[in-house]
C-alpha cells in the first residue's frame, strides 16, 4: 500500500471517529466543518471521502454495526455460548444507550437502510443469529427465542439504561432484563458450588471476569463488594 493510500485511509478513519463522537453527543445536525475540525483535517478532505452529509451519516451507522460484529466474534472466542450471547447483548445495549442520537435516528428515519448500511445491518443480524444459535444448542436460552426478540430486547434495554438516573442501578436493571430470557438450571442446594460460578456481579450486574481456579468471585470490584457490605450492615 502506498503512503498516499495509507494517509487517505487514516484520514477517513479520523473523520468517521470524529463524526461518531459528535453525532452521539449532539445529534445529527452537527455541521461538516465542526467534524473536520474535530478530526484535525480540512473540509476538503471530508468531502473527498463523503460527498454529502447523508453519506457520512450512513457510513457512521455502518461502521458502528461492523464494530459490533467484531465484538460478537470476540465474545464467541472467549466465552461459553450463553455468556457470549448475554455479554454481547449487554455490550450492544450499553453502546446504544451511549449513542442514543444514532439509535434514535436509525429507528425514526424510514428511508433507511441504504445500500451500505443494509450490508452492515445484514452482517450484524447474521452475527447475532450465530450467537443465538449456539446459545440455544447449549441450552442457555429458550428454543423459541428469535433474533427479532433480541432486537426488541436491545431497544428496550438501551432505553432503560439511558433513562435511569443511577448508572449502576440502570446497569443492574439491564442485567435483570437479560436474565429474564436466560434459561437457568435449578439445583437442590441453593448455595453456590465451585462449578456454578456466577456470571454477573451480585451488586451492579456487570459481567464477572472468569477465573479457572480459586473461590468464585461474587463482585466485579472492591467498590461493589464494599457497597454490598454496607447494605448488609444497614439491613
PDB file of C-alpha atoms in Angstrom:
ATOM      1  CA  UNK A   1       0.000   0.000   0.000  1.00  0.00           C
ATOM      2  CA  UNK A   2       1.419   3.404  -0.965  1.00  0.00           C
ATOM      3  CA  UNK A   3       1.930   6.144   1.606  1.00  0.00           C
ATOM      4  CA  UNK A   4      -0.716   8.270  -0.130  1.00  0.00           C
ATOM      5  CA  UNK A   5      -3.278   5.469   0.078  1.00  0.00           C
ATOM      6  CA  UNK A   6      -2.435   4.796   3.730  1.00  0.00           C
ATOM      7  CA  UNK A   7      -2.827   8.505   4.566  1.00  0.00           C
ATOM      8  CA  UNK A   8      -6.218   8.590   2.832  1.00  0.00           C
ATOM      9  CA  UNK A   9      -7.459   5.582   4.790  1.00  0.00           C
ATOM     10  CA  UNK A  10      -6.206   7.093   8.019  1.00  0.00           C
ATOM     11  CA  UNK A  11      -7.939  10.402   7.319  1.00  0.00           C
ATOM     12  CA  UNK A  12     -11.182   8.583   6.563  1.00  0.00           C
ATOM     13  CA  UNK A  13     -10.906   6.766   9.881  1.00  0.00           C
ATOM     14  CA  UNK A  14     -10.329  10.069  11.694  1.00  0.00           C
ATOM     15  CA  UNK A  15     -13.405  11.633  10.064  1.00  0.00           C
ATOM     16  CA  UNK A  16     -15.613   8.651  10.928  1.00  0.00           C
ATOM     17  CA  UNK A  17     -14.443   8.664  14.533  1.00  0.00           C
ATOM     18  CA  UNK A  18     -14.989  12.405  14.921  1.00  0.00           C
ATOM     19  CA  UNK A  19     -18.427  12.224  13.288  1.00  0.00           C
ATOM     20  CA  UNK A  20     -19.499   9.336  15.517  1.00  0.00           C
ATOM     21  CA  UNK A  21     -18.432  11.218  18.655  1.00  0.00           C
ATOM     22  CA  UNK A  22     -20.207  14.438  17.675  1.00  0.00           C
ATOM     23  CA  UNK A  23     -23.363  12.712  16.433  1.00  0.00           C
ATOM     24  CA  UNK A  24     -23.606  10.738  19.671  1.00  0.00           C
ATOM     25  CA  UNK A  25     -23.047  13.815  21.828  1.00  0.00           C
ATOM     26  CA  UNK A  26     -25.029  16.448  19.930  1.00  0.00           C
ATOM     27  CA  UNK A  27     -27.186  14.802  17.288  1.00  0.00           C
ATOM     28  CA  UNK A  28     -27.048  14.640  13.525  1.00  0.00           C
ATOM     29  CA  UNK A  29     -27.264  18.401  12.920  1.00  0.00           C
ATOM     30  CA  UNK A  30     -23.554  18.915  13.587  1.00  0.00           C
ATOM     31  CA  UNK A  31     -22.070  20.732  10.540  1.00  0.00           C
ATOM     32  CA  UNK A  32     -19.347  19.087   8.483  1.00  0.00           C
ATOM     33  CA  UNK A  33     -16.973  21.930   9.316  1.00  0.00           C
ATOM     34  CA  UNK A  34     -17.026  21.047  13.001  1.00  0.00           C
ATOM     35  CA  UNK A  35     -16.485  17.386  12.151  1.00  0.00           C
ATOM     36  CA  UNK A  36     -13.442  18.309  10.071  1.00  0.00           C
ATOM     37  CA  UNK A  37     -12.120  20.427  12.938  1.00  0.00           C
ATOM     38  CA  UNK A  38     -12.585  17.587  15.456  1.00  0.00           C
ATOM     39  CA  UNK A  39     -10.862  15.156  13.077  1.00  0.00           C
ATOM     40  CA  UNK A  40      -7.950  17.530  12.511  1.00  0.00           C
ATOM     41  CA  UNK A  41      -8.372  17.585   8.722  1.00  0.00           C
ATOM     42  CA  UNK A  42      -9.561  20.117   6.174  1.00  0.00           C
ATOM     43  CA  UNK A  43     -13.146  20.368   4.998  1.00  0.00           C
ATOM     44  CA  UNK A  44     -11.996  19.283   1.538  1.00  0.00           C
ATOM     45  CA  UNK A  45     -10.756  16.004   2.985  1.00  0.00           C
ATOM     46  CA  UNK A  46     -14.176  15.313   4.480  1.00  0.00           C
ATOM     47  CA  UNK A  47     -15.933  15.998   1.172  1.00  0.00           C
ATOM     48  CA  UNK A  48     -13.499  13.821  -0.784  1.00  0.00           C
ATOM     49  CA  UNK A  49     -14.428  10.813   1.347  1.00  0.00           C
ATOM     50  CA  UNK A  50     -18.071  11.740   1.991  1.00  0.00           C
ATOM     51  CA  UNK A  51     -19.591  13.934  -0.729  1.00  0.00           C
ATOM     52  CA  UNK A  52     -22.742  14.585   1.327  1.00  0.00           C
ATOM     53  CA  UNK A  53     -23.866  14.617   4.939  1.00  0.00           C
ATOM     54  CA  UNK A  54     -26.221  11.686   4.280  1.00  0.00           C
ATOM     55  CA  UNK A  55     -23.341   9.554   3.001  1.00  0.00           C
ATOM     56  CA  UNK A  56     -21.293  10.365   6.112  1.00  0.00           C
ATOM     57  CA  UNK A  57     -24.185   9.526   8.457  1.00  0.00           C
ATOM     58  CA  UNK A  58     -24.729   6.215   6.681  1.00  0.00           C
ATOM     59  CA  UNK A  59     -21.022   5.392   6.901  1.00  0.00           C
ATOM     60  CA  UNK A  60     -21.026   6.116  10.652  1.00  0.00           C
ATOM     61  CA  UNK A  61     -24.021   3.827  11.153  1.00  0.00           C
ATOM     62  CA  UNK A  62     -22.376   1.077   9.084  1.00  0.00           C
ATOM     63  CA  UNK A  63     -19.080   1.381  10.978  1.00  0.00           C
ATOM     64  CA  UNK A  64     -20.957   1.216  14.265  1.00  0.00           C
ATOM     65  CA  UNK A  65     -22.557  -2.088  13.256  1.00  0.00           C
ATOM     66  CA  UNK A  66     -19.313  -3.517  11.881  1.00  0.00           C
ATOM     67  CA  UNK A  67     -17.614  -2.742  15.204  1.00  0.00           C
ATOM     68  CA  UNK A  68     -20.388  -4.679  16.940  1.00  0.00           C
ATOM     69  CA  UNK A  69     -19.884  -7.628  14.581  1.00  0.00           C
ATOM     70  CA  UNK A  70     -16.222  -7.684  15.620  1.00  0.00           C
ATOM     71  CA  UNK A  71     -17.332  -7.608  19.259  1.00  0.00           C
ATOM     72  CA  UNK A  72     -19.593 -10.618  18.618  1.00  0.00           C
ATOM     73  CA  UNK A  73     -16.609 -12.542  17.268  1.00  0.00           C
ATOM     74  CA  UNK A  74     -14.571 -11.670  20.370  1.00  0.00           C
ATOM     75  CA  UNK A  75     -17.345 -12.831  22.700  1.00  0.00           C
ATOM     76  CA  UNK A  76     -17.618 -16.117  20.775  1.00  0.00           C
ATOM     77  CA  UNK A  77     -13.882 -16.734  21.041  1.00  0.00           C
ATOM     78  CA  UNK A  78     -13.543 -16.095  24.775  1.00  0.00           C
ATOM     79  CA  UNK A  79     -16.792 -17.239  26.407  1.00  0.00           C
ATOM     80  CA  UNK A  80     -19.266 -20.093  26.673  1.00  0.00           C
ATOM     81  CA  UNK A  81     -22.264 -19.801  24.296  1.00  0.00           C
ATOM     82  CA  UNK A  82     -24.641 -18.444  26.932  1.00  0.00           C
ATOM     83  CA  UNK A  83     -22.135 -15.960  28.335  1.00  0.00           C
ATOM     84  CA  UNK A  84     -21.170 -14.897  24.812  1.00  0.00           C
ATOM     85  CA  UNK A  85     -24.762 -14.082  23.856  1.00  0.00           C
ATOM     86  CA  UNK A  86     -25.652 -12.191  27.026  1.00  0.00           C
ATOM     87  CA  UNK A  87     -22.299 -10.424  27.251  1.00  0.00           C
ATOM     88  CA  UNK A  88     -22.687  -9.278  23.657  1.00  0.00           C
ATOM     89  CA  UNK A  89     -26.275  -8.145  24.195  1.00  0.00           C
ATOM     90  CA  UNK A  90     -25.204  -6.072  27.179  1.00  0.00           C
ATOM     91  CA  UNK A  91     -22.366  -4.503  25.183  1.00  0.00           C
ATOM     92  CA  UNK A  92     -24.766  -3.582  22.368  1.00  0.00           C
ATOM     93  CA  UNK A  93     -27.278  -2.120  24.837  1.00  0.00           C
ATOM     94  CA  UNK A  94     -24.584  -0.093  26.580  1.00  0.00           C
ATOM     95  CA  UNK A  95     -23.264   1.351  23.317  1.00  0.00           C
ATOM     96  CA  UNK A  96     -26.773   2.148  22.085  1.00  0.00           C
ATOM     97  CA  UNK A  97     -27.500   3.935  25.356  1.00  0.00           C
ATOM     98  CA  UNK A  98     -24.311   5.971  24.991  1.00  0.00           C
ATOM     99  CA  UNK A  99     -25.047   6.802  21.350  1.00  0.00           C
ATOM    100  CA  UNK A 100     -28.749   7.498  21.764  1.00  0.00           C
ATOM    101  CA  UNK A 101     -28.889  10.041  18.927  1.00  0.00           C
ATOM    102  CA  UNK A 102     -27.612   7.440  16.491  1.00  0.00           C
ATOM    103  CA  UNK A 103     -30.057   4.784  17.640  1.00  0.00           C
ATOM    104  CA  UNK A 104     -32.997   7.216  17.662  1.00  0.00           C
ATOM    105  CA  UNK A 105     -32.198   8.436  14.166  1.00  0.00           C
ATOM    106  CA  UNK A 106     -31.917   4.895  12.906  1.00  0.00           C
ATOM    107  CA  UNK A 107     -35.360   3.978  14.224  1.00  0.00           C
ATOM    108  CA  UNK A 108     -37.061   7.227  13.221  1.00  0.00           C
ATOM    109  CA  UNK A 109     -35.783   7.613   9.639  1.00  0.00           C
ATOM    110  CA  UNK A 110     -37.927   5.360   7.475  1.00  0.00           C
ATOM    111  CA  UNK A 111     -35.697   5.941   4.443  1.00  0.00           C
ATOM    112  CA  UNK A 112     -33.057   3.703   5.994  1.00  0.00           C
ATOM    113  CA  UNK A 113     -31.443   1.385   5.268  1.00  0.00           C
ATOM    114  CA  UNK A 114     -29.445   2.412   2.187  1.00  0.00           C
ATOM    115  CA  UNK A 115     -27.069   0.014   0.429  1.00  0.00           C
ATOM    116  CA  UNK A 116     -24.006   0.484   2.652  1.00  0.00           C
ATOM    117  CA  UNK A 117     -25.977   0.363   5.867  1.00  0.00           C
ATOM    118  CA  UNK A 118     -28.108  -2.539   4.628  1.00  0.00           C
ATOM    119  CA  UNK A 119     -24.979  -4.664   4.155  1.00  0.00           C
ATOM    120  CA  UNK A 120     -23.724  -3.793   7.648  1.00  0.00           C
ATOM    121  CA  UNK A 121     -27.152  -4.492   9.163  1.00  0.00           C
ATOM    122  CA  UNK A 122     -27.180  -7.890   7.469  1.00  0.00           C
ATOM    123  CA  UNK A 123     -23.744  -8.724   8.911  1.00  0.00           C
ATOM    124  CA  UNK A 124     -24.917  -7.671  12.374  1.00  0.00           C
ATOM    125  CA  UNK A 125     -28.052  -9.810  12.089  1.00  0.00           C
ATOM    126  CA  UNK A 126     -26.009 -12.805  10.992  1.00  0.00           C
ATOM    127  CA  UNK A 127     -23.600 -12.377  13.924  1.00  0.00           C
ATOM    128  CA  UNK A 128     -26.495 -12.130  16.376  1.00  0.00           C
ATOM    129  CA  UNK A 129     -28.128 -15.184  14.838  1.00  0.00           C
ATOM    130  CA  UNK A 130     -24.907 -17.195  15.209  1.00  0.00           C
ATOM    131  CA  UNK A 131     -24.651 -16.303  18.895  1.00  0.00           C
ATOM    132  CA  UNK A 132     -28.314 -17.155  19.440  1.00  0.00           C
ATOM    133  CA  UNK A 133     -27.994 -20.483  17.627  1.00  0.00           C
ATOM    134  CA  UNK A 134     -25.012 -21.514  19.773  1.00  0.00           C
ATOM    135  CA  UNK A 135     -26.778 -20.434  22.977  1.00  0.00           C
ATOM    136  CA  UNK A 136     -29.857 -22.466  22.028  1.00  0.00           C
ATOM    137  CA  UNK A 137     -27.715 -25.505  21.270  1.00  0.00           C
ATOM    138  CA  UNK A 138     -26.082 -25.153  24.702  1.00  0.00           C
ATOM    139  CA  UNK A 139     -29.490 -24.869  26.390  1.00  0.00           C
ATOM    140  CA  UNK A 140     -28.773 -21.355  27.678  1.00  0.00           C
ATOM    141  CA  UNK A 141     -31.961 -19.824  26.219  1.00  0.00           C
ATOM    142  CA  UNK A 142     -35.410 -20.959  25.175  1.00  0.00           C
ATOM    143  CA  UNK A 143     -35.521 -22.720  21.825  1.00  0.00           C
ATOM    144  CA  UNK A 144     -38.326 -20.422  20.629  1.00  0.00           C
ATOM    145  CA  UNK A 145     -36.310 -17.214  21.094  1.00  0.00           C
ATOM    146  CA  UNK A 146     -35.745 -15.315  17.810  1.00  0.00           C
ATOM    147  CA  UNK A 147     -33.410 -12.612  16.564  1.00  0.00           C
ATOM    148  CA  UNK A 148     -36.237 -10.066  16.365  1.00  0.00           C
ATOM    149  CA  UNK A 149     -36.955 -10.797  20.048  1.00  0.00           C
ATOM    150  CA  UNK A 150     -33.345  -9.911  20.822  1.00  0.00           C
ATOM    151  CA  UNK A 151     -33.553  -6.716  18.765  1.00  0.00           C
ATOM    152  CA  UNK A 152     -36.593  -5.667  20.796  1.00  0.00           C
ATOM    153  CA  UNK A 153     -34.693  -6.548  23.976  1.00  0.00           C
ATOM    154  CA  UNK A 154     -31.775  -4.363  22.844  1.00  0.00           C
ATOM    155  CA  UNK A 155     -34.066  -1.394  22.126  1.00  0.00           C
ATOM    156  CA  UNK A 156     -35.841  -1.726  25.464  1.00  0.00           C
ATOM    157  CA  UNK A 157     -32.614  -2.241  27.374  1.00  0.00           C
ATOM    158  CA  UNK A 158     -30.981   0.832  25.826  1.00  0.00           C
ATOM    159  CA  UNK A 159     -33.980   2.972  26.806  1.00  0.00           C
ATOM    160  CA  UNK A 160     -33.948   1.582  30.342  1.00  0.00           C
ATOM    161  CA  UNK A 161     -30.207   2.103  30.712  1.00  0.00           C
ATOM    162  CA  UNK A 162     -30.199   5.710  29.491  1.00  0.00           C
ATOM    163  CA  UNK A 163     -33.368   6.699  31.368  1.00  0.00           C
ATOM    164  CA  UNK A 164     -32.257   5.612  34.846  1.00  0.00           C
ATOM    165  CA  UNK A 165     -30.666   8.431  36.895  1.00  0.00           C
ATOM    166  CA  UNK A 166     -28.248   5.983  38.523  1.00  0.00           C
ATOM    167  CA  UNK A 167     -25.812   4.358  36.057  1.00  0.00           C
ATOM    168  CA  UNK A 168     -25.117   1.492  38.472  1.00  0.00           C
ATOM    169  CA  UNK A 169     -28.774   0.715  39.038  1.00  0.00           C
ATOM    170  CA  UNK A 170     -29.509   1.139  35.358  1.00  0.00           C
ATOM    171  CA  UNK A 171     -26.827  -1.438  34.603  1.00  0.00           C
ATOM    172  CA  UNK A 172     -28.260  -3.807  37.184  1.00  0.00           C
ATOM    173  CA  UNK A 173     -31.758  -3.479  35.745  1.00  0.00           C
ATOM    174  CA  UNK A 174     -30.467  -4.218  32.248  1.00  0.00           C
ATOM    175  CA  UNK A 175     -28.887  -7.427  33.511  1.00  0.00           C
ATOM    176  CA  UNK A 176     -32.155  -8.369  35.209  1.00  0.00           C
ATOM    177  CA  UNK A 177     -33.909  -7.769  31.891  1.00  0.00           C
ATOM    178  CA  UNK A 178     -31.437 -10.019  30.094  1.00  0.00           C
ATOM    179  CA  UNK A 179     -31.774 -12.661  32.800  1.00  0.00           C
ATOM    180  CA  UNK A 180     -35.497 -12.824  32.029  1.00  0.00           C
ATOM    181  CA  UNK A 181     -34.727 -14.767  28.848  1.00  0.00           C
ATOM    182  CA  UNK A 182     -31.889 -16.812  30.299  1.00  0.00           C
ATOM    183  CA  UNK A 183     -32.594 -20.473  30.990  1.00  0.00           C
ATOM    184  CA  UNK A 184     -31.137 -21.206  34.433  1.00  0.00           C
ATOM    185  CA  UNK A 185     -30.910 -24.719  35.811  1.00  0.00           C
ATOM    186  CA  UNK A 186     -32.468 -25.370  39.231  1.00  0.00           C
ATOM    187  CA  UNK A 187     -30.416 -27.185  41.866  1.00  0.00           C
ATOM    188  CA  UNK A 188     -31.436 -28.656  45.211  1.00  0.00           C
ATOM    189  CA  UNK A 189     -28.679 -26.777  47.051  1.00  0.00           C
ATOM    190  CA  UNK A 190     -29.096 -23.025  46.796  1.00  0.00           C
ATOM    191  CA  UNK A 191     -25.502 -22.430  47.868  1.00  0.00           C
ATOM    192  CA  UNK A 192     -23.002 -21.720  45.115  1.00  0.00           C
ATOM    193  CA  UNK A 193     -20.861 -24.737  44.258  1.00  0.00           C
ATOM    194  CA  UNK A 194     -17.373 -24.423  42.746  1.00  0.00           C
ATOM    195  CA  UNK A 195     -18.660 -25.475  39.318  1.00  0.00           C
ATOM    196  CA  UNK A 196     -21.551 -22.974  39.460  1.00  0.00           C
ATOM    197  CA  UNK A 197     -19.639 -19.740  39.111  1.00  0.00           C
ATOM    198  CA  UNK A 198     -21.798 -16.596  38.848  1.00  0.00           C
ATOM    199  CA  UNK A 199     -21.710 -14.796  35.524  1.00  0.00           C
ATOM    200  CA  UNK A 200     -22.510 -11.268  36.767  1.00  0.00           C
ATOM    201  CA  UNK A 201     -21.710  -9.075  39.758  1.00  0.00           C
ATOM    202  CA  UNK A 202     -24.174  -9.583  42.627  1.00  0.00           C
ATOM    203  CA  UNK A 203     -24.194  -5.819  43.269  1.00  0.00           C
ATOM    204  CA  UNK A 204     -24.239  -3.984  39.902  1.00  0.00           C
ATOM    205  CA  UNK A 205     -24.850  -6.819  37.429  1.00  0.00           C
ATOM    206  CA  UNK A 206     -21.705  -6.254  35.358  1.00  0.00           C
ATOM    207  CA  UNK A 207     -20.068  -9.343  33.781  1.00  0.00           C
ATOM    208  CA  UNK A 208     -17.517 -11.055  36.014  1.00  0.00           C
ATOM    209  CA  UNK A 209     -14.063 -11.980  34.828  1.00  0.00           C
ATOM    210  CA  UNK A 210     -13.947 -15.776  34.728  1.00  0.00           C
ATOM    211  CA  UNK A 211     -11.234 -17.439  36.842  1.00  0.00           C
ATOM    212  CA  UNK A 212     -10.492 -21.137  36.442  1.00  0.00           C
ATOM    213  CA  UNK A 213      -9.096 -21.516  39.947  1.00  0.00           C
ATOM    214  CA  UNK A 214      -9.822 -20.201  43.406  1.00  0.00           C
ATOM    215  CA  UNK A 215     -13.036 -19.152  45.045  1.00  0.00           C
ATOM    216  CA  UNK A 216     -15.684 -17.844  42.626  1.00  0.00           C
ATOM    217  CA  UNK A 217     -15.961 -14.053  42.662  1.00  0.00           C
ATOM    218  CA  UNK A 218     -19.341 -12.521  43.534  1.00  0.00           C
ATOM    219  CA  UNK A 219     -18.430  -8.878  42.853  1.00  0.00           C
ATOM    220  CA  UNK A 220     -16.721  -7.171  39.916  1.00  0.00           C
ATOM    221  CA  UNK A 221     -14.699  -4.731  42.068  1.00  0.00           C
ATOM    222  CA  UNK A 222     -13.807  -3.839  45.655  1.00  0.00           C
ATOM    223  CA  UNK A 223     -16.233  -0.894  45.398  1.00  0.00           C
ATOM    224  CA  UNK A 224     -19.167  -3.220  44.691  1.00  0.00           C
ATOM    225  CA  UNK A 225     -18.068  -5.544  47.479  1.00  0.00           C
ATOM    226  CA  UNK A 226     -17.967  -2.602  49.920  1.00  0.00           C
ATOM    227  CA  UNK A 227     -21.419  -1.324  48.830  1.00  0.00           C
ATOM    228  CA  UNK A 228     -22.904  -4.775  49.372  1.00  0.00           C
ATOM    229  CA  UNK A 229     -21.285  -4.984  52.817  1.00  0.00           C
ATOM    230  CA  UNK A 230     -22.694  -1.570  53.827  1.00  0.00           C
ATOM    231  CA  UNK A 231     -26.156  -2.629  52.644  1.00  0.00           C
ATOM    232  CA  UNK A 232     -25.977  -5.800  54.785  1.00  0.00           C
ATOM    233  CA  UNK A 233     -24.955  -3.775  57.843  1.00  0.00           C
ATOM    234  CA  UNK A 234     -27.871  -1.359  57.398  1.00  0.00           C
ATOM    235  CA  UNK A 235     -30.488  -4.059  56.777  1.00  0.00           C
TER     236      UNK A 235
END
